[in-house]
Structure formats: structure tokens, C-alpha cells
């Protein structure tokens, strides 16, 4: 920890607990994992044990030297704390079954140690000031200690207590299929796996780096870069006499991806390719998936060949001018631009990738247009991210495997998560838009539809220096809006019905003026939807709501559910 560089080490999470006295800094948050997070970690361990995986990748842990000699946990405290809770549950099981030697061995190795200066027993992991005493008493202390009766006084304490109950139940469930004579062996297997098999990338950061510099470096050289190195090393290690061929294929892939100028694109690309091949899979699971499915020379070469070949399809998703789209027509190029520049959505990319790789051109052209429609409906309606990820991933897999071959087939597959016309109109009628780039796109597309454009969802790039987004009812009303208080303005000024496009010079002229002063400027606008906003006597919540309901009726036609 005394050197001046950031060091990466691949270690078992148990090994980190065993060989360090770790401190969570005062500024770090309290224990925050919900039951689902704890369950995921325990299920990951169980899956790896059942599948007899030698290793399982848990992510990154960042350690930095604080004011003392003990490493501080800058990132990863939730995984470390939950792993400690599980190890404590194993210790408690051994203690309850009169195996005091193993119970003590686990406690001494992973949970606590004796400070040579004070002879005090201290935890291997010390949480922040809010949680430490509760964590020490409930988790670290001996099972027979009176400290174990400690009461939870904070929400984080309740989460720690709940995680401890889940860990105890997990240990019992793990042992249930086995005879009692084998229980110790099964638990020893789990402890060994936690120490060496449940691997993390430990980043050791020198104390002279401030937090901003550290996390900037992590973004540049952190977890994903290390994951990519792990994957590369695994694949090339299998190539045998064909290692030069394997290196060339990897280099081709990297060259294509780096041309995009996207940070951490390699692991994201690998993740999306695996979704195409296998369906829903978490990014942190990609190393284990590749390790289990690519396990000999032939498969390694074939997979590297697929990586090199598919990289062009993936790169094309970020660039509407890519040569791949030469045969797809200008509308598909516009679709790519709309998704990347105007909507800035990325969750749909694995599905776009599958369509780009597998659909016939005419079907792909239809599908990409639908992707724009669906993305707008989903953005407006606020469909939950987890639902989208899973359904897009399943659809991407079915496209890749040939189950879905048409745009209409995709529509049928995703019908359950796509907002129908009633849902979309209702959501649009109530929507407030915080991101100006989205508001500008929505208004431009609706303006196109109002003008009977052939493809209203495709709109030319507007120049913000000449065309501005105007809030008719401003955020700061001042004295010009005597009938509108600050709370009302705050609630209504971002509603779509309150927004119009206006020439920059005119927008600067009217500023926070009253509606009566804005009306002449609005009425002179060449934009249909802007000039029509000047047709009211007054402007307030009722007028905004009425206008937005009219825009919502346009929206279901501008972005239809199907073609």
C-alpha cells in the first residue's frame, strides 16, 4: 500500500478478510443491502458450488490507505460485510454442534483478531460509526456472548439482522440434502470457496490520490478493463498452437471497438453478445459463462472468430454512417441516429444487436423503426429497467436462435411490456420532462406529425443556438405571474404541455414575461404547435393540461405501437 501506483490483484474475498484489518471510512454509507441483494450473493455461492466452479467473479473492491495503517474500504463494503455475516453463520453452526475448534478457527481467521498493542479482540472488518457497534455485537462476537442480545435501533441495523437470519437459513438449506456426517465437509467446502474461489479484483489505491482522482482512474482502468484482461487470458490460454491466430482475432475485435471511443466498451460488447447467445445474463457473470462454455482449443478459436466477426455489427449500432447500413436505406440510418442522439437509450441495444446480426434487411428496417416507437413509449411510461432488461434479453436470444425472424414476431413477443395506446396516451397526458434533449425531440417529432410528415419520428437535428426550448410558464415566475405561486410553477413548468420550440432570439426577448406579453411572439412562430399555444386567454394549469391532452393524442399516432 506504500507504493504510488494503483495495483490490481485477483483474490478470493475471504482471503481479503483473512489477511487484513479493514476499516469502512466515516463518510461511507451504512449497511444498505436489501434481502434481494443478500439472496443473490448466497445463490451465486450455491450455484458455483453445485456446478463445481473453481471460481466465481464478484466484482471489484477498492482499498486505500487512510489516516492509519489499516486499509480503508472505499468500495465493496456491502459484499465484504455480507460475506462476513455468512462466515459468522458458519461459525455459529459449528459452535451449536459442539465443534468449537472449527468455530474458533473461522472466527480467528476471518472475523476477528487480537491487537498486539492493546490485546483487545478487534474485528477484521470495522463498519462505519453508525453500524460498527451493532455489527460487532450481533455478528462478530461469540455465539454465547450476551452482546448477541443487542437491539436494532436503526434501519441499517435491521438490514444487518435480516442478513444474519438469511445467512443462518442458507447454511441450514445448504446442508439439508446431506447426511449429518457430511455437514462439516460441506461447510468447509463453502469456506474454502469463499476464501479462494469467490474472487474479486482488489484495487489498492495510494493515499495521495483524492477520491475524485481514484474513481476517475477506476472508470479508466477499473473493473471492466480487468474483466476484459481475465477473459482475454482465459481464451488465449486455450488456443494452444493456434495462439497467434487467437491473438489476431482478439486484436481485430479490439480495433473495431476502440474506434467507437466508448469507455469500457469491450466488456459491454461481450455482455451483449452473450445475451444474444444465451439469453438474460448479468454482466458480472460473463467470465464464468465463457469459462464454462468455452473450454477447449476449438471452442476458443470459434468464439474468438465470432467476437471478431460480430464486432462490426455492434459498432454499426453506434454509427448511422457505418457501411453496414448501405443496403438498409436512409430511414434505418435515421433510426440509428434517433436512438443514439435524440433518445439516448441503451437498454435496447442487445436486441438491436441481435436484429442487426440475424434479421433479413427488410425485416430489420421495420424493426429499427419500431425500436424508436417503443423507446418513446417506454420512456414516457416509465417501464421499470429490470423488466426491460429481461424481456429485451429474452427477445434477443430468440432472434439469435431463429425463433423470431420478423418485426411482427418481435411485436408479439414484447406486447406484454409495451404501453398500449390507452396507457401511452394517459402517461403522455401527465408527463413532465426533465431532460431538455428529450423535450426538444418530442416537440420536434410532434411538429413533424402535425405537418403530416411521412416519417414524423425522424426529425432534423435542431441547432440549440437558433431554436430554444421555451417554458411558457417559467420556473421563476417573478412579478409577471401574480396568480401563480412558486409551488404551482414548480409542479407545472416541466410538463410537456407547457413547452414549445421558439427561435433563440425571440426566446431571449421574452424571458420570464407574462403570458400576455409572450402571446404575440408565440403566435408569430412558424411552428404549428408553438403558434397554437398563443390561442388561449390565460395560461396556467388548466391550459397546460388541455394542451398536453391534445399533444398526447398526436403522440399515439406519431409513435404507433405497430406498423
Coordinates of C-alpha atoms in Angstrom, one line a residue:
X1 CA 0.0 0.0 0.0
X2 CA 3.0 2.3 0.2
X3 CA 3.8 2.5 -3.5
X4 CA 2.5 5.3 -5.6
X5 CA 0.6 3.3 -8.2
X6 CA -2.8 1.7 -8.4
X7 CA -2.4 -2.1 -8.1
X8 CA -4.8 -4.8 -9.2
X9 CA -4.9 -8.2 -7.6
X10 CA -7.2 -11.1 -8.2
X11 CA -8.1 -12.6 -4.8
X12 CA -10.8 -14.5 -3.0
X13 CA -13.0 -12.3 -0.9
X14 CA -12.3 -14.5 2.1
X15 CA -8.6 -14.1 1.6
X16 CA -9.0 -10.3 1.8
X17 CA -10.9 -10.7 5.1
X18 CA -8.3 -13.1 6.4
X19 CA -5.2 -11.1 5.7
X20 CA -6.3 -7.5 6.5
X21 CA -7.9 -5.4 9.2
X22 CA -10.3 -3.3 7.1
X23 CA -12.0 -0.1 8.0
X24 CA -15.0 1.5 6.4
X25 CA -14.4 5.3 6.3
X26 CA -16.7 7.6 8.2
X27 CA -18.1 9.1 5.0
X28 CA -19.2 5.8 3.6
X29 CA -22.9 4.9 3.9
X30 CA -24.3 2.4 6.3
X31 CA -25.1 -1.3 5.5
X32 CA -27.7 -1.0 2.8
X33 CA -28.2 -4.4 1.2
X34 CA -31.8 -5.4 0.9
X35 CA -32.9 -9.1 1.1
X36 CA -32.8 -9.5 -2.6
X37 CA -29.1 -8.4 -2.7
X38 CA -28.2 -10.9 0.1
X39 CA -30.2 -13.6 -1.6
X40 CA -28.4 -13.0 -4.9
X41 CA -25.0 -13.3 -3.3
X42 CA -25.9 -16.6 -1.4
X43 CA -27.5 -18.0 -4.5
X44 CA -24.3 -17.2 -6.5
X45 CA -22.3 -19.1 -4.0
X46 CA -24.7 -22.0 -4.0
X47 CA -24.7 -22.2 -7.8
X48 CA -21.0 -22.1 -8.1
X49 CA -20.7 -24.9 -5.5
X50 CA -23.3 -27.1 -7.2
X51 CA -21.7 -26.6 -10.7
X52 CA -18.3 -27.3 -9.1
X53 CA -16.9 -24.0 -10.5
X54 CA -13.4 -23.4 -9.3
X55 CA -14.0 -19.6 -9.2
X56 CA -16.8 -17.1 -9.4
X57 CA -16.3 -13.4 -10.1
X58 CA -17.9 -11.0 -7.6
X59 CA -16.7 -7.6 -8.9
X60 CA -14.3 -5.1 -7.6
X61 CA -13.2 -3.9 -4.1
X62 CA -11.3 -0.7 -3.6
X63 CA -8.8 -0.4 -0.7
X64 CA -7.0 2.8 0.1
X65 CA -4.7 3.8 2.9
X66 CA -6.4 6.2 5.3
X67 CA -5.0 8.2 8.2
X68 CA -3.7 5.0 9.9
X69 CA -2.1 1.8 8.8
X70 CA -5.3 -0.1 8.2
X71 CA -6.7 -0.2 4.6
X72 CA -9.9 1.7 4.2
X73 CA -12.7 0.2 2.1
X74 CA -13.7 2.8 -0.5
X75 CA -15.9 0.5 -2.5
X76 CA -17.1 -3.1 -1.8
X77 CA -18.2 -2.8 1.9
X78 CA -21.6 -4.4 1.2
X79 CA -20.1 -7.6 -0.2
X80 CA -17.4 -7.7 2.5
X81 CA -19.9 -7.2 5.3
X82 CA -22.4 -9.8 3.8
X83 CA -19.6 -12.3 3.3
X84 CA -18.5 -11.8 7.0
X85 CA -22.1 -12.3 8.0
X86 CA -22.2 -15.7 6.2
X87 CA -18.9 -16.8 7.7
X88 CA -20.2 -15.9 11.1
X89 CA -23.3 -18.0 10.4
X90 CA -21.0 -21.0 9.6
X91 CA -19.0 -20.3 12.8
X92 CA -22.3 -20.3 14.8
X93 CA -23.4 -23.6 13.2
X94 CA -20.1 -25.3 14.2
X95 CA -20.5 -23.8 17.7
X96 CA -24.1 -25.0 18.0
X97 CA -23.0 -28.5 17.0
X98 CA -20.2 -28.6 19.6
X99 CA -17.4 -28.2 17.1
X100 CA -15.6 -25.4 19.0
X101 CA -12.3 -25.9 17.2
X102 CA -13.7 -25.2 13.8
X103 CA -15.8 -22.4 15.1
X104 CA -12.8 -20.7 16.7
X105 CA -10.7 -21.3 13.5
X106 CA -13.3 -19.4 11.4
X107 CA -13.6 -16.6 13.9
X108 CA -9.8 -16.2 14.3
X109 CA -9.1 -16.3 10.6
X110 CA -11.9 -14.2 9.0
X111 CA -13.9 -12.4 11.7
X112 CA -11.6 -11.0 14.4
X113 CA -8.0 -10.8 15.6
X114 CA -6.1 -9.7 18.7
X115 CA -4.5 -6.3 18.7
X116 CA -0.9 -6.9 19.8
X117 CA -0.6 -3.5 21.4
X118 CA -3.9 -3.5 23.4
X119 CA -4.5 -7.3 23.5
X120 CA -8.1 -6.4 22.6
X121 CA -10.1 -8.6 20.3
X122 CA -10.9 -6.4 17.2
X123 CA -13.0 -7.1 14.1
X124 CA -11.3 -7.9 10.8
X125 CA -13.9 -5.6 9.2
X126 CA -15.0 -2.4 11.0
X127 CA -18.1 -0.8 9.6
X128 CA -18.9 2.9 9.8
X129 CA -19.7 4.7 13.1
X130 CA -23.5 4.0 12.8
X131 CA -23.2 0.3 12.3
X132 CA -19.9 -0.8 13.8
X133 CA -21.0 -1.5 17.4
X134 CA -24.2 -3.3 16.4
X135 CA -22.2 -5.3 13.8
X136 CA -19.6 -6.2 16.3
X137 CA -22.1 -7.4 18.9
X138 CA -24.5 -9.3 16.6
X139 CA -22.1 -10.7 14.1
X140 CA -18.5 -10.7 15.3
X141 CA -19.0 -11.6 19.0
X142 CA -19.0 -15.2 20.2
X143 CA -22.4 -17.0 19.9
X144 CA -22.6 -17.4 23.7
X145 CA -21.9 -13.7 24.4
X146 CA -24.6 -11.5 26.0
X147 CA -23.7 -8.9 23.3
X148 CA -25.7 -11.0 20.9
X149 CA -28.9 -9.7 22.5
X150 CA -28.3 -6.3 21.1
X151 CA -31.3 -4.4 19.8
X152 CA -31.5 -2.9 16.3
X153 CA -32.1 0.9 16.6
X154 CA -31.5 2.0 13.0
X155 CA -32.8 0.8 9.7
X156 CA -29.3 -0.4 8.8
X157 CA -29.2 -2.5 11.9
X158 CA -32.4 -4.2 10.8
X159 CA -30.9 -4.9 7.5
X160 CA -27.8 -6.5 9.2
X161 CA -30.0 -8.5 11.4
X162 CA -32.1 -9.7 8.5
X163 CA -29.0 -10.6 6.5
X164 CA -27.8 -12.7 9.5
X165 CA -31.1 -14.5 9.6
X166 CA -30.9 -15.2 5.9
X167 CA -27.3 -16.5 6.3
X168 CA -28.3 -18.9 9.1
X169 CA -31.2 -20.2 6.9
X170 CA -28.9 -20.5 3.9
X171 CA -26.4 -22.7 5.9
X172 CA -29.3 -25.0 7.0
X173 CA -30.6 -25.2 3.5
X174 CA -27.2 -26.0 2.1
X175 CA -26.8 -28.9 4.5
X176 CA -30.4 -30.3 4.2
X177 CA -29.7 -32.8 1.3
X178 CA -26.7 -34.2 3.1
X179 CA -26.3 -36.7 6.0
X180 CA -25.1 -35.1 9.2
X181 CA -21.8 -36.8 9.0
X182 CA -21.0 -34.8 5.9
X183 CA -22.2 -31.4 7.2
X184 CA -18.7 -30.3 8.3
X185 CA -17.2 -31.3 4.9
X186 CA -19.9 -29.3 3.1
X187 CA -19.3 -26.2 5.2
X188 CA -15.5 -26.5 4.8
X189 CA -16.0 -26.6 1.0
X190 CA -18.1 -23.4 1.3
X191 CA -15.5 -21.6 3.5
X192 CA -12.7 -22.7 1.1
X193 CA -14.7 -21.4 -1.9
X194 CA -15.2 -18.1 -0.1
X195 CA -11.5 -17.8 0.6
X196 CA -10.1 -18.6 -2.8
X197 CA -13.0 -19.2 -5.3
X198 CA -15.3 -16.2 -4.8
X199 CA -12.9 -13.8 -6.5
X200 CA -12.8 -10.1 -6.6
X201 CA -10.5 -7.6 -8.2
X202 CA -8.8 -5.8 -5.3
X203 CA -7.7 -2.4 -6.3
X204 CA -5.1 -0.9 -3.9
X205 CA -5.0 2.9 -4.2
X206 CA -2.3 5.1 -2.6
X207 CA -3.4 7.6 -0.1
X208 CA -2.1 10.6 -2.1
X209 CA -5.0 10.2 -4.6
X210 CA -8.1 12.0 -3.6
X211 CA -11.5 10.4 -4.1
X212 CA -12.2 12.1 -7.4
X213 CA -8.9 11.0 -9.0
X214 CA -9.4 7.5 -7.7
X215 CA -12.8 6.9 -9.2
X216 CA -11.8 8.7 -12.4
X217 CA -8.9 6.2 -12.6
X218 CA -11.3 3.3 -11.8
X219 CA -13.5 4.4 -14.7
X220 CA -10.5 4.4 -17.0
X221 CA -8.6 1.4 -15.8
X222 CA -11.0 -0.3 -13.4
X223 CA -13.2 -3.3 -13.2
X224 CA -14.2 -3.7 -16.8
X225 CA -10.7 -3.4 -18.1
X226 CA -9.6 -6.1 -15.6
X227 CA -12.6 -8.3 -16.7
X228 CA -11.5 -7.9 -20.3
X229 CA -8.0 -9.0 -19.4
X230 CA -9.3 -12.0 -17.5
X231 CA -11.4 -13.0 -20.5
X232 CA -8.6 -12.5 -22.9
X233 CA -6.2 -14.5 -20.8
X234 CA -8.6 -17.4 -20.5
X235 CA -9.4 -17.6 -24.2
X236 CA -5.8 -17.3 -25.3
X237 CA -4.7 -19.9 -22.7
X238 CA -6.9 -22.4 -24.5
X239 CA -5.6 -21.7 -28.0
X240 CA -2.6 -23.9 -27.8
X241 CA -0.6 -24.0 -31.1
X242 CA -3.1 -21.5 -32.6
X243 CA -2.4 -18.7 -30.1
X244 CA -1.2 -16.3 -32.8
X245 CA -4.4 -16.8 -34.6
X246 CA -6.3 -16.2 -31.4
X247 CA -4.4 -13.1 -30.7
X248 CA -5.1 -11.7 -34.2
X249 CA -8.8 -12.3 -33.8
X250 CA -8.8 -10.6 -30.4
X251 CA -6.8 -7.7 -31.9
X252 CA -9.4 -7.3 -34.7
X253 CA -12.2 -7.1 -32.2
X254 CA -10.4 -4.5 -30.1
X255 CA -9.5 -2.4 -33.1
X256 CA -13.1 -2.2 -34.2
X257 CA -14.5 -1.5 -30.7
X258 CA -11.8 1.1 -29.8
X259 CA -12.8 3.1 -33.0
X260 CA -16.0 3.9 -31.2
X261 CA -14.3 5.9 -28.5
X262 CA -16.6 4.4 -25.8
X263 CA -15.2 3.7 -22.3
X264 CA -15.3 0.1 -21.2
X265 CA -16.9 -1.0 -24.5
X266 CA -15.2 -4.4 -24.6
X267 CA -16.9 -5.9 -21.6
X268 CA -20.2 -4.3 -22.6
X269 CA -19.9 -5.9 -26.1
X270 CA -19.1 -9.3 -24.6
X271 CA -22.1 -9.0 -22.3
X272 CA -24.4 -8.2 -25.2
X273 CA -23.0 -10.9 -27.3
X274 CA -23.6 -13.5 -24.5
X275 CA -27.2 -12.2 -24.1
X276 CA -27.7 -12.9 -27.8
X277 CA -26.3 -16.4 -27.4
X278 CA -27.7 -17.4 -24.1
X279 CA -30.5 -15.0 -23.0
X280 CA -30.6 -13.0 -19.8
X281 CA -27.2 -12.9 -18.1
X282 CA -25.7 -10.4 -15.6
X283 CA -22.6 -8.6 -16.6
X284 CA -20.7 -9.9 -13.6
X285 CA -21.5 -13.4 -14.7
X286 CA -19.9 -13.2 -18.2
X287 CA -16.5 -14.6 -17.1
X288 CA -18.0 -17.7 -15.5
X289 CA -20.3 -18.2 -18.5
X290 CA -17.4 -18.0 -21.0
X291 CA -15.2 -20.1 -18.8
X292 CA -17.8 -22.9 -18.6
X293 CA -18.9 -22.8 -22.3
X294 CA -15.5 -22.2 -23.9
X295 CA -13.3 -24.8 -22.5
X296 CA -11.1 -26.2 -25.3
X297 CA -9.0 -25.1 -28.2
X298 CA -11.6 -25.4 -30.9
X299 CA -14.3 -23.6 -29.0
X300 CA -11.8 -20.8 -28.1
X301 CA -10.9 -20.2 -31.7
X302 CA -14.6 -20.4 -32.8
X303 CA -15.6 -17.9 -30.1
X304 CA -12.7 -15.6 -30.9
X305 CA -13.8 -15.7 -34.6
X306 CA -17.3 -14.8 -33.5
X307 CA -16.0 -12.0 -31.4
X308 CA -14.1 -10.5 -34.4
X309 CA -16.9 -11.0 -36.9
X310 CA -19.8 -9.7 -34.7
X311 CA -17.8 -6.6 -33.6
X312 CA -18.6 -4.9 -36.9
X313 CA -22.4 -5.4 -36.4
X314 CA -22.1 -4.0 -32.9
X315 CA -20.0 -1.0 -33.9
X316 CA -22.6 -0.2 -36.6
X317 CA -25.2 0.3 -33.8
X318 CA -23.3 3.5 -32.7
X319 CA -22.8 5.0 -36.1
X320 CA -25.6 5.7 -38.6
X321 CA -23.0 6.2 -41.3
X322 CA -21.4 2.8 -40.9
X323 CA -21.1 0.9 -44.2
X324 CA -23.3 -1.9 -42.8
X325 CA -26.3 0.3 -43.3
X326 CA -25.5 0.9 -47.0
X327 CA -28.3 -1.5 -48.1
X328 CA -30.8 -0.5 -45.4
X329 CA -31.8 2.9 -46.8
X330 CA -31.8 6.3 -45.2
X331 CA -34.7 5.6 -42.8
X332 CA -32.7 3.0 -40.9
X333 CA -29.8 5.4 -40.7
X334 CA -32.2 8.0 -39.2
X335 CA -33.5 5.4 -36.8
X336 CA -29.9 4.8 -35.5
X337 CA -29.4 8.5 -35.1
X338 CA -32.7 9.0 -33.3
X339 CA -32.0 6.2 -30.8
X340 CA -28.4 7.3 -30.1
X341 CA -28.6 11.1 -30.4
X342 CA -32.2 12.1 -29.6
X343 CA -33.4 9.4 -27.2
X344 CA -30.0 8.2 -25.9
X345 CA -31.4 4.8 -24.8
X346 CA -29.1 1.9 -24.4
X347 CA -31.1 -0.9 -22.7
X348 CA -32.5 -1.9 -26.1
X349 CA -29.0 -2.4 -27.6
X350 CA -28.7 -6.2 -27.1
X351 CA -31.9 -6.6 -29.1
X352 CA -30.8 -4.1 -31.8
X353 CA -27.6 -6.2 -31.9
X354 CA -29.5 -9.4 -32.5
X355 CA -31.6 -7.9 -35.2
X356 CA -28.5 -6.4 -36.9
X357 CA -26.9 -9.8 -36.9
X358 CA -29.8 -12.1 -37.8
X359 CA -32.8 -10.3 -39.5
X360 CA -33.2 -10.1 -43.2
X361 CA -32.7 -6.5 -44.3
X362 CA -36.4 -5.7 -45.0
X363 CA -37.4 -7.0 -41.6
X364 CA -34.6 -5.2 -39.9
X365 CA -35.7 -1.9 -41.4
X366 CA -39.2 -2.4 -39.9
X367 CA -37.7 -3.5 -36.6
X368 CA -35.5 -0.5 -36.2
X369 CA -38.4 1.9 -36.9
X370 CA -40.4 0.1 -34.2
X371 CA -37.5 0.4 -31.8
X372 CA -37.9 4.2 -32.0
X373 CA -41.7 4.0 -31.4
X374 CA -41.3 1.6 -28.5
X375 CA -38.4 3.5 -26.9
X376 CA -40.5 6.7 -26.7
X377 CA -43.5 4.9 -25.3
X378 CA -41.3 3.2 -22.6
X379 CA -39.5 6.5 -21.7
X380 CA -42.8 8.3 -21.3
X381 CA -44.5 5.5 -19.4
X382 CA -41.6 4.8 -17.1
X383 CA -41.4 1.0 -17.6
X384 CA -39.1 -0.5 -14.9
X385 CA -35.5 -1.1 -16.0
X386 CA -35.3 -4.7 -14.8
X387 CA -38.4 -5.7 -16.7
X388 CA -36.9 -4.2 -19.9
X389 CA -33.6 -5.8 -19.4
X390 CA -35.1 -9.3 -19.0
X391 CA -37.6 -9.0 -21.9
X392 CA -35.2 -7.4 -24.3
X393 CA -32.6 -10.1 -23.4
X394 CA -35.1 -13.0 -24.0
X395 CA -36.2 -11.5 -27.3
X396 CA -32.5 -11.0 -28.4
X397 CA -31.9 -14.7 -27.6
X398 CA -34.9 -15.8 -29.6
X399 CA -33.9 -13.6 -32.6
X400 CA -30.4 -15.1 -32.5
X401 CA -31.7 -18.6 -32.2
X402 CA -34.1 -18.2 -35.1
X403 CA -37.3 -18.4 -33.1
X404 CA -38.2 -14.8 -34.0
X405 CA -37.5 -13.8 -37.6
X406 CA -39.8 -10.9 -38.3
X407 CA -40.6 -7.4 -36.9
X408 CA -44.2 -8.6 -36.2
X409 CA -42.9 -11.5 -34.3
X410 CA -40.9 -9.1 -32.1
X411 CA -44.1 -7.1 -31.5
X412 CA -45.9 -10.2 -30.4
X413 CA -43.0 -11.2 -28.1
X414 CA -42.8 -7.8 -26.4
X415 CA -46.5 -6.9 -26.3
X416 CA -46.8 -7.5 -22.6
X417 CA -44.3 -4.8 -21.7
X418 CA -45.1 -2.2 -24.3
X419 CA -47.5 0.5 -23.3
X420 CA -50.7 0.3 -25.4
X421 CA -52.4 3.3 -26.8
X422 CA -54.5 3.9 -23.8
X423 CA -51.6 3.6 -21.4
X424 CA -49.3 5.7 -23.6
X425 CA -51.9 8.5 -24.0
X426 CA -52.6 8.6 -20.3
X427 CA -48.9 8.7 -19.4
X428 CA -48.1 11.3 -22.0
X429 CA -51.0 13.5 -20.7
X430 CA -49.3 13.6 -17.3
X431 CA -45.6 13.6 -18.2
X432 CA -43.1 16.1 -17.0
X433 CA -39.8 16.1 -18.9
X434 CA -36.6 17.0 -17.0
X435 CA -34.1 16.3 -19.8
X436 CA -34.2 19.1 -22.4
X437 CA -32.9 16.9 -25.2
X438 CA -35.9 14.6 -24.8
X439 CA -38.4 17.5 -24.6
X440 CA -36.8 19.0 -27.8
X441 CA -37.1 15.7 -29.6
X442 CA -40.7 15.1 -28.6
X443 CA -41.8 18.5 -29.7
X444 CA -39.9 18.3 -33.0
X445 CA -41.4 14.9 -33.8
X446 CA -44.9 16.1 -32.8
X447 CA -44.4 19.2 -35.0
X448 CA -43.5 16.9 -37.9
X449 CA -46.6 14.8 -37.4
X450 CA -48.8 18.0 -37.2
X451 CA -47.4 18.9 -40.6
X452 CA -48.3 15.5 -42.0
X453 CA -44.7 14.4 -42.4
X454 CA -44.2 11.0 -43.9
X455 CA -41.9 9.8 -41.0
X456 CA -42.7 12.1 -38.1
X457 CA -40.5 10.3 -35.7
X458 CA -37.5 11.3 -37.7
X459 CA -36.6 15.0 -37.3
X460 CA -33.6 17.0 -38.4
X461 CA -31.0 17.9 -35.8
X462 CA -32.0 21.3 -34.4
X463 CA -29.4 23.9 -33.6
X464 CA -29.8 25.0 -29.9
X465 CA -28.2 28.3 -30.8
X466 CA -31.1 29.1 -33.1
X467 CA -34.0 27.1 -31.7
X468 CA -34.7 27.0 -28.0
X469 CA -36.9 25.2 -25.6
X470 CA -39.3 27.7 -24.1
X471 CA -41.3 27.1 -20.9
X472 CA -44.3 29.3 -21.3
X473 CA -45.0 29.2 -17.5
X474 CA -41.4 29.8 -16.3
X475 CA -39.8 28.2 -13.3
X476 CA -39.2 31.5 -11.7
X477 CA -42.4 33.5 -12.1
X478 CA -41.4 36.8 -10.5
X479 CA -43.9 39.6 -10.6
X480 CA -45.2 38.9 -14.1
X481 CA -47.2 35.9 -13.0
X482 CA -49.1 37.2 -9.9
X483 CA -51.7 34.4 -10.0
X484 CA -49.1 31.6 -9.9
X485 CA -47.2 30.8 -6.7
X486 CA -43.8 29.1 -6.6
X487 CA -45.2 25.6 -5.8
X488 CA -47.6 25.7 -8.7
X489 CA -44.8 26.8 -11.1
X490 CA -42.5 24.1 -9.8
X491 CA -45.2 21.5 -10.4
X492 CA -46.2 22.6 -13.9
X493 CA -43.3 24.2 -15.7
X494 CA -41.7 21.0 -17.0
X495 CA -45.0 19.5 -18.2
X496 CA -44.9 18.8 -21.9
X497 CA -48.0 20.9 -22.4
X498 CA -46.1 23.9 -21.1
X499 CA -43.2 23.5 -23.5
X500 CA -42.8 25.0 -27.0
X501 CA -40.0 25.4 -29.6
X502 CA -39.0 29.0 -30.2
X503 CA -36.3 30.9 -32.1
X504 CA -33.5 31.7 -29.8
X505 CA -33.5 35.4 -30.3
X506 CA -37.2 35.6 -29.5
X507 CA -36.9 33.3 -26.6
X508 CA -34.2 35.6 -25.1
X509 CA -36.5 38.6 -25.6
X510 CA -39.5 37.2 -23.7
X511 CA -37.6 35.6 -20.8
X512 CA -39.9 35.3 -17.8
X513 CA -42.5 37.7 -19.2
X514 CA -46.2 37.2 -18.6
X515 CA -48.3 35.1 -20.9
X516 CA -50.0 38.2 -22.3
X517 CA -46.5 39.5 -23.3
X518 CA -45.5 36.2 -24.7
X519 CA -48.6 35.7 -26.8
X520 CA -47.6 37.9 -29.8
X521 CA -44.2 36.2 -30.1
X522 CA -45.7 32.7 -29.8
X523 CA -48.4 33.4 -32.4
X524 CA -45.8 34.6 -34.9
X525 CA -43.8 31.3 -34.8
X526 CA -43.6 29.1 -37.9
X527 CA -44.0 26.1 -35.6
X528 CA -47.7 25.0 -35.6
X529 CA -47.6 23.7 -32.1
X530 CA -46.0 26.9 -30.8
X531 CA -48.3 29.3 -32.5
X532 CA -51.4 27.4 -31.4
X533 CA -50.3 27.8 -27.7
X534 CA -51.0 31.5 -28.2
X535 CA -54.7 31.0 -28.7
X536 CA -55.7 31.0 -25.0
X537 CA -56.9 33.9 -22.9
X538 CA -54.7 33.0 -20.0
X539 CA -52.1 30.4 -19.1
X540 CA -52.0 28.1 -16.1
X541 CA -52.5 24.5 -15.0
X542 CA -55.9 24.2 -16.8
X543 CA -54.5 25.4 -20.2
X544 CA -51.3 23.3 -19.8
X545 CA -53.3 20.2 -19.1
X546 CA -55.7 20.7 -22.0
X547 CA -52.8 21.3 -24.4
X548 CA -51.0 18.3 -23.2
X549 CA -54.0 16.1 -23.7
X550 CA -54.1 17.2 -27.3
X551 CA -50.4 16.5 -27.7
X552 CA -51.0 13.0 -26.2
X553 CA -53.5 12.3 -29.0
X554 CA -50.9 13.3 -31.5
X555 CA -48.3 11.2 -29.8
X556 CA -50.1 7.8 -30.1
X557 CA -50.1 8.5 -33.9
X558 CA -46.5 9.9 -34.1
X559 CA -45.1 6.8 -32.3
X560 CA -47.6 4.0 -33.1
X561 CA -47.3 0.6 -31.4
X562 CA -47.0 -1.2 -34.7
X563 CA -46.6 -0.6 -38.4

